[in-house]
Coordinates of C-alpha atoms and ligand atoms in Angstrom, one line a residue:
X1017 CA 8.6 46.6 26.9
X1018 CA 9.8 45.8 23.4
X1019 CA 11.6 42.6 24.8
X1020 CA 8.8 41.5 26.6
X1021 CA 6.4 41.7 23.4
X1022 CA 9.0 39.8 21.1
X1023 CA 9.3 37.1 24.0
X1024 CA 5.6 36.5 23.9
X1025 CA 5.5 36.8 20.3
X1026 CA 7.9 34.1 20.0
X1027 CA 6.4 31.8 22.6
X1028 CA 2.9 32.1 20.5
X1029 CA 4.7 31.0 17.4
X1030 CA 6.5 28.3 19.3
X1031 CA 2.9 27.3 20.6
X1032 CA 1.6 27.6 17.1
X1033 CA 4.3 25.4 15.7
X1034 CA 3.9 22.6 18.7
X1035 CA 0.4 22.4 18.2
X1036 CA 0.6 22.4 14.4
X1037 CA 3.0 19.4 15.0
X1038 CA 1.1 17.9 17.6
X1039 CA -1.5 17.9 15.5
X1040 CA -0.5 16.5 12.4
X1041 CA 0.4 13.7 14.8
X1042 CA -2.7 13.6 16.6
X1043 CA -4.5 13.0 13.0
X1044 CA -2.3 10.4 12.0
X1045 CA -2.7 8.6 15.2
X1046 CA -6.2 8.9 14.9
X1047 CA -6.4 7.9 11.2
X1048 CA -4.2 5.0 12.7
X1049 CA -6.1 4.0 15.2
X1050 CA -9.5 3.9 13.2
X1051 CA -8.7 0.8 11.2
X1052 CA -8.9 -1.4 14.0
X1053 CA -7.2 -4.3 14.9
X1054 CA -6.8 -6.8 11.6
X1055 CA -7.5 -10.3 11.4
X1056 CA -4.3 -12.6 11.1
X1057 CA -5.1 -15.6 9.0
X1058 CA -8.2 -16.6 7.3
X1059 CA -10.4 -19.1 9.1
X1060 CA -10.1 -22.7 7.7
X1061 CA -13.6 -22.6 7.3
X1062 CA -14.2 -20.2 5.0
X1063 CA -11.0 -20.8 2.7
X1064 CA -13.3 -21.3 -0.3
X1065 CA -14.6 -18.7 -0.5
X1066 CA -11.0 -16.7 -0.7
X1067 CA -10.1 -18.2 -4.3
X1068 CA -11.2 -15.0 -6.3
X1069 CA -8.5 -13.3 -3.6
X1070 CA -6.7 -15.9 -3.1
X1071 CA -5.5 -16.8 -6.7
X1072 CA -6.3 -13.5 -8.2
X1073 CA -3.8 -11.6 -6.4
X1074 CA -4.5 -8.2 -8.1
X1075 CA -7.9 -6.2 -8.2
X1076 CA -9.2 -2.3 -9.0
X1077 CA -10.3 -0.1 -6.1
X1078 CA -12.4 2.6 -7.2
X1079 CA -12.7 5.6 -5.1
X1080 CA -16.0 7.8 -6.8
X1081 CA -18.4 9.9 -4.8
X1082 CA -20.1 13.2 -4.4
X1083 CA -16.5 14.5 -3.4
X1084 CA -15.3 13.5 -6.8
X1085 CA -17.1 16.3 -7.8
X1086 CA -15.1 18.9 -5.9
X1087 CA -11.8 16.9 -6.6
X1088 CA -9.7 18.6 -4.1
X1089 CA -10.7 22.4 -5.5
X1090 CA -13.6 24.0 -3.1
X1091 CA -14.4 27.6 -3.1
X1092 CA -11.5 28.8 -5.4
X1093 CA -9.0 27.0 -2.9
X1094 CA -6.8 23.8 -3.5
X1095 CA -6.6 21.3 -0.6
X1096 CA -3.8 18.6 -0.9
X1097 CA -4.8 15.2 0.8
X1098 CA -7.2 12.3 -0.2
X1099 CA -10.3 13.9 -1.7
X1100 CA -12.9 11.9 -0.1
X1101 CA -12.1 13.6 3.0
X1102 CA -12.6 16.8 1.4
X1103 CA -15.3 18.0 3.6
X1104 CA -13.8 16.7 6.7
X1105 CA -12.6 19.5 9.1
X1106 CA -9.1 18.7 8.2
X1107 CA -9.5 19.6 4.5
X1108 CA -12.3 22.0 3.1
X1109 CA -14.3 21.7 6.4
X1110 CA -17.7 22.0 4.6
X1111 CA -20.9 22.3 6.7
X1112 CA -23.2 19.6 6.5
X1113 CA -25.6 21.5 4.7
X1114 CA -23.3 22.9 2.2
X1115 CA -22.2 19.9 1.1
X1116 CA -25.6 17.7 0.8
X1117 CA -26.3 20.8 -1.3
X1118 CA -23.8 19.7 -3.9
X1119 CA -25.6 16.7 -4.7
X1120 CA -27.6 18.9 -6.9
X1121 CA -25.0 19.4 -9.0
X1122 CA -23.4 16.1 -9.2
X1123 CA -24.4 14.8 -12.6
X1124 CA -22.0 12.1 -13.9
X1125 CA -23.0 11.9 -17.3
X1126 CA -20.0 10.3 -19.2
X1127 CA -20.1 7.1 -16.2
X1128 CA -19.4 4.2 -18.5
X1129 CA -19.3 1.1 -15.9
X1130 CA -18.6 -1.2 -19.4
X1131 CA -15.5 1.1 -20.1
X1132 CA -13.9 0.9 -16.4
X1133 CA -15.2 -2.7 -16.5
X1134 CA -13.1 -3.2 -19.7
X1135 CA -10.0 -1.2 -18.2
X1136 CA -10.0 -3.4 -15.2
X1137 CA -9.8 -6.4 -17.4
X1138 CA -7.1 -5.0 -19.7
X1139 CA -5.3 -4.0 -16.3
X1140 CA -5.2 -7.9 -15.5
X1141 CA -7.1 -7.5 -12.5
X1142 CA -9.7 -10.1 -11.6
X1143 CA -12.4 -7.8 -9.2
X1144 CA -13.4 -4.4 -8.6
X1145 CA -14.3 -3.2 -5.1
X1146 CA -16.3 0.1 -5.5
X1147 CA -17.7 2.8 -2.7
X1148 CA -21.0 2.2 -2.2
X1149 CA -20.7 4.7 0.8
X1150 CA -17.9 6.4 2.2
X1151 CA -17.5 8.4 5.2
X1152 CA -19.4 11.3 3.9
X1153 CA -22.6 9.2 3.9
X1154 CA -23.3 9.6 0.1
X1155 CA -24.5 6.7 -1.3
X1156 CA -23.5 5.8 -4.9
X1157 CA -26.4 3.3 -5.5
X1158 CA -30.4 3.9 -5.3
X1159 CA -30.8 3.5 -1.2
X1160 CA -34.6 3.0 -0.3
X1161 CA -33.2 4.0 3.2
X1162 CA -32.0 7.2 2.8
X1163 CA -33.0 10.1 -0.1
X1164 CA -29.2 11.5 0.2
X1165 CA -28.2 9.0 -2.6
X1166 CA -27.1 9.5 -6.2
X1167 CA -30.7 8.4 -8.0
X1168 CA -32.4 10.5 -5.6
X1169 CA -30.3 13.4 -5.0
X1170 CA -28.7 14.0 -8.1
X1171 CA -29.5 14.7 -11.6
X1172 CA -28.0 12.0 -12.7
X1173 CA -31.0 9.8 -11.9
X1174 CA -29.1 6.6 -12.7
X1175 CA -28.1 3.5 -10.3
X1176 CA -23.7 3.1 -11.5
X1177 CA -23.5 0.1 -8.9
X1178 CA -26.5 -1.8 -11.0
X1179 CA -24.1 -0.7 -14.2
X1180 CA -21.2 -1.8 -12.9
X1181 CA -22.5 -5.0 -11.3
X1182 CA -24.0 -5.9 -15.0
X1183 CA -20.5 -4.8 -16.6
X1184 CA -18.4 -7.0 -14.1
X1185 CA -20.6 -9.6 -14.8
X1186 CA -19.9 -9.1 -18.6
X1187 CA -15.9 -9.4 -18.3
X1188 CA -16.0 -12.2 -15.8
X1189 CA -15.1 -9.9 -13.3
X1190 CA -15.7 -10.0 -9.3
X1191 CA -17.6 -7.3 -7.8
X1192 CA -16.8 -5.8 -4.2
X1193 CA -18.7 -2.8 -2.4
X1194 CA -16.7 -0.6 0.0
X1195 CA -19.0 0.2 3.1
X1196 CA -17.7 3.0 5.8
X1197 CA -19.9 1.0 8.3
X1198 CA -18.7 3.2 11.5
X1199 CA -17.7 6.9 9.8
X1200 CA -21.4 8.5 8.4
X1201 CA -20.4 12.6 8.9
X1202 CA -24.0 13.8 7.6
X1203 CA -26.3 10.9 9.2
X1204 CA -27.2 11.9 13.0
X1205 CA -25.4 9.5 15.0
X1206 CA -23.0 8.4 12.6
X1207 CA -19.3 8.5 13.4
X1208 CA -17.9 11.9 13.4
X1209 CA -21.2 13.3 12.4
X1210 CA -24.0 15.1 13.6
X1211 CA -25.4 14.6 16.8
X1212 CA -29.1 15.7 16.4
X1213 CA -31.7 14.9 13.6
X1214 CA -33.2 17.3 11.7
X1215 CA -36.1 18.3 14.2
X1216 CA -33.6 18.5 16.9
X1217 CA -33.4 15.6 18.6
X1218 CA -30.1 14.3 20.1
X1219 CA -29.6 10.8 18.8
X1220 CA -26.7 8.4 19.6
X1221 CA -24.9 5.5 17.0
X1222 CA -27.1 3.3 17.8
X1223 CA -29.8 5.4 15.7
X1224 CA -27.4 5.5 12.8
X1225 CA -27.1 1.8 13.4
X1226 CA -30.5 1.2 12.9
X1227 CA -31.7 3.7 11.0
X1228 CA -28.8 3.7 8.1
X1229 CA -25.8 1.5 8.4
X1230 CA -27.6 -2.0 8.6
X1231 CA -30.5 -1.6 6.1
X1232 CA -27.9 0.1 3.8
X1233 CA -25.9 -3.4 4.2
X1234 CA -28.7 -5.1 3.7
X1235 CA -28.9 -3.2 0.8
X1236 CA -25.8 -3.5 -1.2
X1237 CA -25.5 -7.5 -0.1
X1238 CA -29.3 -8.0 -1.9
X1239 CA -29.5 -5.8 -4.8
X1240 CA -26.7 -6.4 -7.3
X1241 CA -26.4 -10.1 -7.4
X1242 CA -23.4 -11.8 -6.1
X1243 CA -20.8 -9.9 -4.5
X1244 CA -17.1 -11.1 -4.0
X1245 CA -15.9 -8.5 -0.7
X1246 CA -17.8 -6.2 1.5
X1247 CA -15.0 -3.7 2.4
X1248 CA -16.1 -2.2 5.7
X1249 CA -13.6 0.5 6.6
X1250 CA -12.3 2.5 9.8
X1251 CA -14.3 0.4 12.3
X1252 CA -12.8 3.0 15.0
X1253 CA -15.1 1.8 18.0
X1254 CA -18.3 0.9 16.3
X1255 CA -19.5 -1.5 19.2
X1256 CA -18.4 -5.1 18.5
X1257 CA -22.0 -6.5 18.3
X1258 CA -23.1 -4.2 15.7
X1259 CA -19.7 -5.8 13.4
X1260 CA -21.3 -9.2 14.4
X1261 CA -24.5 -8.6 13.0
X1262 CA -23.0 -7.0 9.5
X1263 CA -20.7 -9.9 9.2
X1264 CA -24.0 -12.3 9.9
X1265 CA -25.7 -9.9 6.9
X1266 CA -23.1 -10.8 4.8
X1267 CA -22.9 -14.3 5.2
X1268 CA -26.4 -14.6 4.7
X1269 CA -27.1 -12.6 1.6
X1270 CA -23.6 -13.4 0.0
X1271 CA -22.1 -16.5 1.4
X1272 CA -19.2 -16.4 -1.0
X1273 CA -18.2 -12.9 -0.1
X1274 CA -15.4 -12.2 1.9
X1275 CA -15.5 -9.5 4.4
X1276 CA -12.4 -7.1 4.4
X1277 CA -10.1 -7.1 7.2
X1278 CA -11.4 -3.6 8.4
X1279 CA -14.7 -4.6 9.7
X1280 CA -13.0 -4.7 13.0
X1281 CA -12.4 -6.9 16.1
X1282 CA -10.4 -9.4 13.6
X1283 CA -13.9 -10.2 12.7
X1284 CA -13.0 -10.0 9.1
X1285 CA -11.8 -12.6 7.2
X1286 CA -8.3 -11.5 6.1
X1287 CA -5.9 -8.7 7.1
X1288 CA -6.1 -5.1 5.0
X1289 CA -2.5 -3.8 5.4
X1290 CA -1.9 -0.1 6.4
X1291 CA -2.9 2.2 3.1
X1292 CA -0.4 2.4 0.7
X1293 CA 1.7 -0.3 2.5
X1294 CA 4.0 -2.8 0.5
X1295 CA 5.2 -5.3 3.3
X1296 CA 9.1 -5.9 3.1
X1297 CA 8.6 -8.9 4.6
X1298 CA 6.4 -12.1 4.0
X1299 CA 3.1 -11.8 6.0
X1300 CA 1.5 -14.8 6.7
X1301 CA -2.3 -15.6 6.2
X1302 CA -4.5 -14.1 3.6
X1303 CA -3.8 -10.2 3.4
X1304 CA -4.2 -7.3 0.6
X1305 CA -2.4 -3.9 0.4
X1306 CA -4.3 -1.6 -1.4
X1307 CA -2.6 1.1 -3.1
X1308 CA -3.8 4.2 -5.3
X1309 CA -2.6 5.0 -8.9
X1310 CA -1.2 8.5 -7.5
X1311 CA -1.5 9.9 -4.5
X1312 CA -4.8 10.2 -3.1
X1313 CA -8.0 7.6 -3.4
X1314 CA -10.6 9.7 -5.0
X1315 CA -10.4 12.3 -8.2
X1316 CA -7.6 15.4 -7.1
X1317 CA -7.7 17.8 -10.0
X1318 CA -3.4 18.7 -9.1
X1319 CA -2.9 14.9 -8.1
X1320 CA -0.6 13.7 -11.8
X1321 CA 2.1 11.9 -9.9
X1322 CA 0.9 8.4 -11.5
X1323 CA 2.9 5.3 -10.9
X1324 CA 4.7 4.2 -13.8
X1325 CA 4.0 0.7 -15.3
X1326 CA 7.2 -0.6 -14.2
X1327 CA 6.3 0.9 -10.5
X1328 CA 3.0 -0.6 -10.5
X1329 CA 4.1 -4.1 -11.8
X1330 CA 7.2 -3.7 -9.2
X1331 CA 4.8 -3.2 -6.3
X1332 CA 2.1 -5.9 -7.5
X1333 CA 5.1 -8.6 -7.9
X1334 CA 6.6 -7.4 -4.4
X1335 CA 3.0 -7.8 -2.8
X1336 CA 2.4 -11.7 -4.2
X1337 CA 6.1 -12.4 -3.5
X1338 CA 5.4 -11.5 0.2
X1339 CA 2.0 -13.6 -0.1
X1340 CA -0.5 -11.2 -0.5
X1341 CA -2.8 -9.5 -3.1
X1342 CA -2.3 -6.0 -4.5
X1343 CA -5.4 -3.9 -4.6
X1344 CA -4.8 -0.7 -6.9
X1345 CA -7.1 2.5 -7.1
X1346 CA -8.6 4.9 -9.7
X1347 CA -10.5 7.9 -8.6
X1348 CA -12.9 8.8 -11.8
X1349 CA -13.8 12.5 -12.0
X1350 CA -17.0 14.1 -11.0
X1351 CA -18.2 14.2 -14.7
X1352 CA -17.3 9.9 -14.4
X1353 CA -14.6 9.8 -16.8
X1354 CA -11.6 7.9 -15.7
X1355 CA -8.2 10.0 -15.5
X1356 CA -6.5 9.3 -18.8
X1357 CA -2.8 8.6 -17.3
X1358 CA -4.3 6.2 -15.0
X1359 CA -6.0 4.2 -17.7
X1360 CA -2.9 4.4 -19.7
X1361 CA -0.4 3.2 -17.3
X1362 CA -2.9 0.5 -15.8
X1363 CA -3.2 -1.0 -19.8
X1364 CA 0.4 -0.5 -19.8
X1365 CA 1.2 -2.8 -16.9
X1366 CA -1.6 -5.1 -17.7
X1367 CA 0.2 -5.9 -21.4
X1368 CA 3.2 -7.3 -19.6
X1369 CA 0.6 -9.4 -17.1
X1370 CA -1.3 -10.6 -20.4
X1371 CA 2.5 -11.7 -21.5
X1372 CA 3.1 -13.4 -18.3
X1373 CA -0.1 -14.5 -16.5
X1374 CA 1.7 -17.3 -14.8
X1375 CA 3.8 -14.8 -12.7
X1376 CA 0.9 -13.1 -10.7
X1377 CA -2.2 -15.6 -10.9
X1378 CA -2.6 -18.4 -8.4
X1379 CA 1.2 -18.0 -7.1
X1380 CA 2.9 -17.8 -4.1
X1381 CA 5.1 -16.0 -2.1
X1382 CA 9.0 -16.3 -2.7
X1383 CA 11.3 -18.2 -0.2
X1384 CA 13.6 -15.4 0.3
X1385 CA 10.9 -13.6 2.1
X1386 CA 12.1 -10.4 0.9
X1387 CA 12.9 -8.6 -2.3
X1388 CA 16.6 -9.4 -3.7
X1389 CA 18.9 -6.5 -5.3
X1390 CA 17.7 -7.0 -8.6
X1391 CA 13.9 -7.7 -8.1
X1392 CA 11.8 -10.5 -6.7
X1393 CA 10.3 -13.8 -7.0
X1394 CA 6.9 -15.6 -6.6
X1395 CA 6.6 -19.2 -6.9
X1396 CA 4.5 -22.1 -8.5
X1397 CA 5.4 -25.0 -7.0
X1398 CA 9.0 -26.2 -7.9
X1399 CA 8.9 -23.4 -10.6
X1400 CA 10.3 -19.8 -9.8
X1401 CA 9.7 -16.5 -11.9
X1402 CA 12.5 -14.0 -11.3
X1403 CA 11.3 -10.8 -12.2
X1404 CA 13.9 -8.2 -13.0
X1405 CA 13.8 -4.6 -11.8
X1406 CA 17.2 -3.5 -11.7
X1407 CA 19.5 -5.2 -14.5
X1408 CA 23.2 -6.5 -12.8
X1409 CA 25.6 -4.9 -15.1
X1410 CA 27.3 -8.0 -17.4
X1411 CA 23.9 -9.8 -17.2
X1412 CA 24.9 -11.6 -13.9
X1413 CA 21.9 -12.8 -11.7
X1414 CA 22.7 -14.1 -8.3
X1415 CA 20.5 -16.0 -5.9
X1416 CA 21.8 -16.1 -2.6
X1417 CA 21.3 -19.1 -0.7
X1418 CA 19.3 -21.4 -3.1
X1419 CA 20.0 -25.0 -1.7
X1420 CA 17.5 -26.4 -4.4
X1421 CA 19.2 -27.6 -7.4
X1422 CA 18.4 -25.8 -10.6
X1423 CA 17.2 -28.3 -13.7
X1424 CA 16.8 -25.4 -15.8
X1425 CA 16.4 -21.9 -16.2
X1426 CA 15.1 -19.9 -19.4
X1427 CA 14.6 -16.1 -20.4
X1428 CA 11.2 -15.2 -21.5
X1429 CA 9.9 -13.3 -24.0
X1430 CA 12.4 -13.2 -25.8
X1431 CA 11.8 -13.3 -29.3
X1432 CA 13.5 -16.1 -30.8
X1433 CA 13.1 -19.4 -28.9
X1434 CA 15.7 -18.9 -25.7
X1435 CA 17.9 -20.9 -25.3
X1436 CA 18.7 -22.0 -21.6
X1437 CA 20.8 -19.7 -19.9
X1438 CA 24.2 -20.8 -18.4
X1439 CA 23.4 -21.6 -14.1
X1440 CA 26.5 -21.9 -11.7
X1441 CA 26.6 -22.7 -8.2
X1442 CA 29.5 -21.4 -5.8
X1443 CA 29.7 -21.0 -2.4
X1444 CA 26.0 -21.4 -2.0
X1445 CA 25.3 -18.9 -4.4
X1446 CA 23.4 -19.6 -7.9
X1447 CA 24.7 -17.3 -10.7
X1448 CA 22.2 -17.2 -13.8
X1449 CA 23.8 -15.3 -16.9
X1450 CA 21.9 -13.6 -18.9
X1451 CA 22.2 -12.6 -22.6
X1452 CA 23.3 -9.6 -23.9
X1453 CA 20.3 -8.7 -25.8
X1454 CA 17.0 -9.1 -23.6
X1455 CA 13.9 -8.1 -25.9
X1456 CA 11.6 -7.8 -23.0
X1457 CA 11.7 -4.1 -22.3
X1458 CA 9.4 -3.6 -19.1
X1459 CA 10.5 -6.2 -16.7
X1460 CA 12.7 -9.2 -18.0
X1461 CA 11.3 -12.2 -16.4
X1462 CA 13.6 -15.7 -16.0
X1463 CA 11.7 -18.6 -15.4
X1464 CA 14.0 -21.1 -13.1
X1465 CA 13.0 -24.9 -12.6
X1466 CA 13.9 -26.6 -9.6
X1467 CA 14.2 -30.4 -8.8
X1468 CA 11.8 -29.8 -6.0
X1469 CA 9.9 -27.0 -3.9
X1470 CA 12.4 -24.2 -3.0
X1471 CA 14.3 -24.3 0.0
X1472 CA 16.6 -21.1 0.8
X1473 CA 19.2 -20.0 3.6
X1474 CA 17.4 -16.9 4.9
X1475 CA 21.4 -15.1 5.4
X1476 CA 21.1 -12.0 3.6
X1477 CA 23.3 -12.0 0.3
X1478 CA 25.9 -9.2 -0.4
X1479 CA 25.1 -8.9 -4.4
X1480 CA 28.4 -9.0 -6.3
X1481 CA 26.9 -7.0 -8.8
X1482 CA 24.1 -4.6 -7.6
X1483 CA 23.8 -2.5 -4.5
X1484 CA 22.0 -4.8 -1.7
X1485 CA 20.1 -2.9 0.4
X1486 CA 20.0 -4.4 3.8
X1487 CA 16.6 -2.8 6.5
X1488 CA 17.0 -2.3 9.7
X1489 CA 13.7 -4.3 10.0
X1490 CA 16.0 -7.3 9.5
X1491 CA 18.1 -6.4 12.6
X1492 CA 18.8 -7.9 15.3
X1493 CA 18.8 -4.9 17.8
X1494 CA 20.5 -4.3 21.4
X1495 CA 20.7 -1.0 23.4
X1496 CA 18.3 0.8 20.6
X1497 CA 14.4 0.5 19.9
X1498 CA 13.1 -1.6 16.4
X1499 CA 9.7 -0.4 15.6
X1500 CA 7.5 0.6 12.6
X1501 CA 6.7 4.2 12.1
X1502 CA 4.0 5.7 9.8
X1503 CA 3.2 8.8 8.7
X1504 CA 1.8 11.3 6.2
X1505 CA 3.4 13.0 3.5
X1506 CA 0.4 14.9 2.2
X1507 CA -3.1 14.9 4.2
X1508 CA -3.9 10.6 4.5
X1509 CA -0.8 9.9 1.9
X1510 CA 0.6 7.5 3.8
X1511 CA 4.5 6.3 4.2
X1512 CA 5.6 3.2 6.1
X1513 CA 9.1 2.6 7.6
X1514 CA 10.6 0.1 10.4
X1515 CA 13.4 2.1 12.0
X1516 CA 16.3 1.8 14.5
X1517 CA 16.3 4.9 17.1
X1518 CA 16.7 5.7 20.5
X1519 CA 20.6 4.7 20.7
X1520 CA 22.1 3.7 23.8
X1521 CA 25.9 4.0 24.7
X1522 CA 27.1 0.7 23.0
X1523 CA 23.2 0.2 21.1
X1524 CA 23.8 -2.0 17.8
X1525 CA 21.9 -3.0 14.4
X1526 CA 23.2 -6.4 13.7
X1527 CA 23.0 -8.5 10.4
X1528 CA 24.5 -11.7 9.4
X1529 CA 25.4 -11.6 6.1
X1530 CA 26.7 -13.5 3.2
X1531 CA 29.8 -12.6 1.1
X1532 CA 30.4 -13.9 -2.2
X1533 CA 33.3 -11.7 -3.6
X1534 CA 35.7 -10.8 -1.3
X1535 CA 36.8 -7.5 -1.6
X1536 CA 35.8 -3.5 -0.5
X1537 CA 32.5 -2.2 -0.9
X1538 CA 30.9 0.9 -0.4
X1539 CA 28.7 1.4 2.9
X1540 CA 26.2 4.2 2.6
X1541 CA 23.2 4.3 5.7
X1542 CA 19.9 5.6 5.0
X1543 CA 18.4 7.5 8.1
X1544 CA 16.6 10.5 9.1
X1545 CA 17.3 12.3 12.0
X1546 CA 18.5 15.8 13.4
X1547 CA 21.8 17.8 13.1
X1548 CA 25.4 16.0 12.2
X1549 CA 25.7 12.7 13.4
X1550 CA 28.7 10.0 13.6
X1551 CA 27.8 6.3 12.5
X1552 CA 30.1 3.3 13.3
X1553 CA 29.9 0.3 11.2
X1554 CA 31.7 -2.7 12.3
X1555 CA 32.7 -6.4 11.0
X1556 CA 32.6 -8.6 13.8
X1557 CA 36.6 -9.4 13.8
X1558 CA 37.2 -7.3 11.0
X1559 CA 37.5 -3.5 10.2
X1560 CA 35.7 -0.8 12.0
X1561 CA 34.7 2.2 9.9
X1562 CA 32.9 5.3 11.2
X1563 CA 32.2 8.8 9.9
X1564 CA 30.3 12.2 10.7
X1565 CA 27.5 13.3 8.3
X1566 CA 24.5 15.3 8.2
X1567 CA 20.8 14.4 8.4
X1568 CA 18.0 15.2 7.4
X1569 CA 14.0 14.8 8.5
X1570 CA 13.0 12.8 5.6
X1571 CA 15.1 9.4 4.9
X1572 CA 17.8 10.0 3.1
X1573 CA 21.3 7.7 2.2
X1574 CA 24.6 9.2 3.2
X1575 CA 27.7 7.3 2.2
X1576 CA 30.0 6.2 5.1
X1577 CA 33.1 4.9 3.5
X1578 CA 34.9 1.2 2.5
X1579 CA 35.0 -1.4 4.0
X1580 CA 36.3 -5.0 3.2
X1581 CA 35.3 -8.2 3.4
X1582 CA 38.9 -10.2 3.1
X1583 CA 37.1 -13.7 1.9
X1584 CA 33.8 -15.3 1.1
X1585 CA 32.1 -16.2 3.4
X1586 CA 29.5 -15.1 6.7
X1587 CA 30.2 -11.8 8.6
X1588 CA 28.3 -10.0 11.6
X1589 CA 27.7 -6.2 10.4
X1590 CA 26.9 -4.0 12.9
X1591 CA 25.9 -0.3 12.7
X1592 CA 26.3 2.1 16.1
X1593 CA 25.1 5.9 16.4
X1594 CA 28.5 7.2 18.3
X1595 CA 27.7 10.8 18.3
X1596 CA 25.1 13.4 18.2
X1597 CA 21.3 13.3 18.8
X1598 CA 21.1 9.7 19.3
X1599 CA 17.4 9.8 20.1
X1600 CA 16.3 11.1 17.3
X1601 CA 19.0 9.3 14.8
X1602 CA 16.5 7.0 13.1
X1603 CA 18.1 4.0 10.9
X1604 CA 16.1 2.5 7.8
X1605 CA 19.0 0.5 6.1
X1606 CA 22.2 -0.4 5.1
X1607 CA 23.6 -0.6 1.7
X1608 CA 26.8 -2.5 0.4
X1609 CA 28.2 -1.8 -3.1
X1610 CA 31.3 -3.4 -4.5
X1611 CA 34.0 -1.7 -5.3
X1612 CA 35.6 -2.9 -8.7
Ligands
GLC715 C1 -8.6 5.0 5.2 C2 -9.0 6.4 4.2 C3 -10.2 6.1 3.6 C4 -9.9 5.6 2.3 C5 -9.2 4.2 2.9 C6 -8.8 3.5 1.7 O1 -9.2 4.4 5.8 O2 -10.1 6.7 5.6 O3 -10.7 7.4 3.2 O4 -11.5 5.1 1.7 O5 -8.4 4.9 3.4 O6 -8.3 2.2 2.1

């Protein structure tokens, strides 16, 4: 009997584990699906609308609401994940009446719109998008349509959106409103909300749309002066005709405003990528990445994992370098103050932008279409801005495959007038010699004047002095599956990868690479998987190496061995998964480092 009890207990544990994994994956899939399809390119007729977005390239996102008052600490328990979902069943699962009653204690007396607009200005941001109503249904402005708002339901009694609109105008910033048009967890008929009215009538989404959503979109597009963007989110299954009507309301009341990509049905003006996703390859059309200064959109008391100024600049330059806009979020506390370390890191990054505004504003995508081992590039006409995030040893900056002639290269920011830098081209590579002493300590910047707009050979160059990471995303794949994968670290904290997995016998991921410096290179692979795996790395017509390494469920870098590129030139390198759990072995990147 004991054995039966043990087996049954094991089965129960297994079942719970499977359910937990499934639930987590289901949540992620549900959240991902709710983002809806995305429009790919701005419609030509609307192009004049996109100026602030197109040229600004950098904006402030603000998640501030009744949930900020909770800050992820509810009834003595801390919940880990995005703070604006604290009410939701996936976080603290707070009953509607209990949640609504919290409004009586929400009194953000320290809210200072001028200070927030000043911070955005100091950060180098060109507009602000703030949550006017999030999924919880609480309006952060004085809504005449529904009393569950910051003026009628709290002791605060002020309209912070009015104050922010005034402050944005004072500092010359655009103002946009986030509005959750589909989800409303506290209004009858709202997406993922209650189905019954307070007097017990069962209602549908139409009831919510007509009695709250549509009139509130009218309010936020008429009561606060010129609006730069209406940022709809998680369209989920909202009927298409409702989105069409909401877009028309925006067009009618705010003809110069953009509608975010997450309006749904491709009816937005541009594409919004997945949360916290900085793309590795250029993206066509008008698009934005939305990211946050730590790991939560709304204030979460424990979340002090702030992005450093260099990390902010790296993600900003890489977004602009891929052709897009970077909207970076802060989550003010329940008392209205901005976390001091969020403000500090934004201001430090803003000081660099103030020194080199030409790198971020009105610039275009890198001709390499991806980052380079030492950093990333933005372009304006025939000028390249090389932002150096990894300083090469002996100061040799390599540009692979640049086909356009270089007129001059100059290091910006050095106190004394910096002489032109020495530039050499060999075998299709351009080498720029940096000086030993560089005064710009945050992100050194080289301005390169070309003879014409840049043309680049798309072949991946293996850098002679820095580790070159070549992503699986750029591989030609046979006998395996190449696909993007999103997952949530903490709830709502999204990570993204394009991986090659589900290897069949003989399956391989291949890249054509260009080698300037012949010799031995150490090869590492970044992958996740189950158990020990044997990987093979092969140079067509050249050396083959293989090795067995362990694996982890996280993407981790493992050494494979040294490989020889006997002379400068083009090579085809391929990776194969030879033994172990081929289905789960998930390759993210191959790395080459010259061996002195
Ligand atoms: C997701 C979240 C939402 C957040 C948004 C920010 O849609 O559901 O809470 O406001 O991402 O991009």
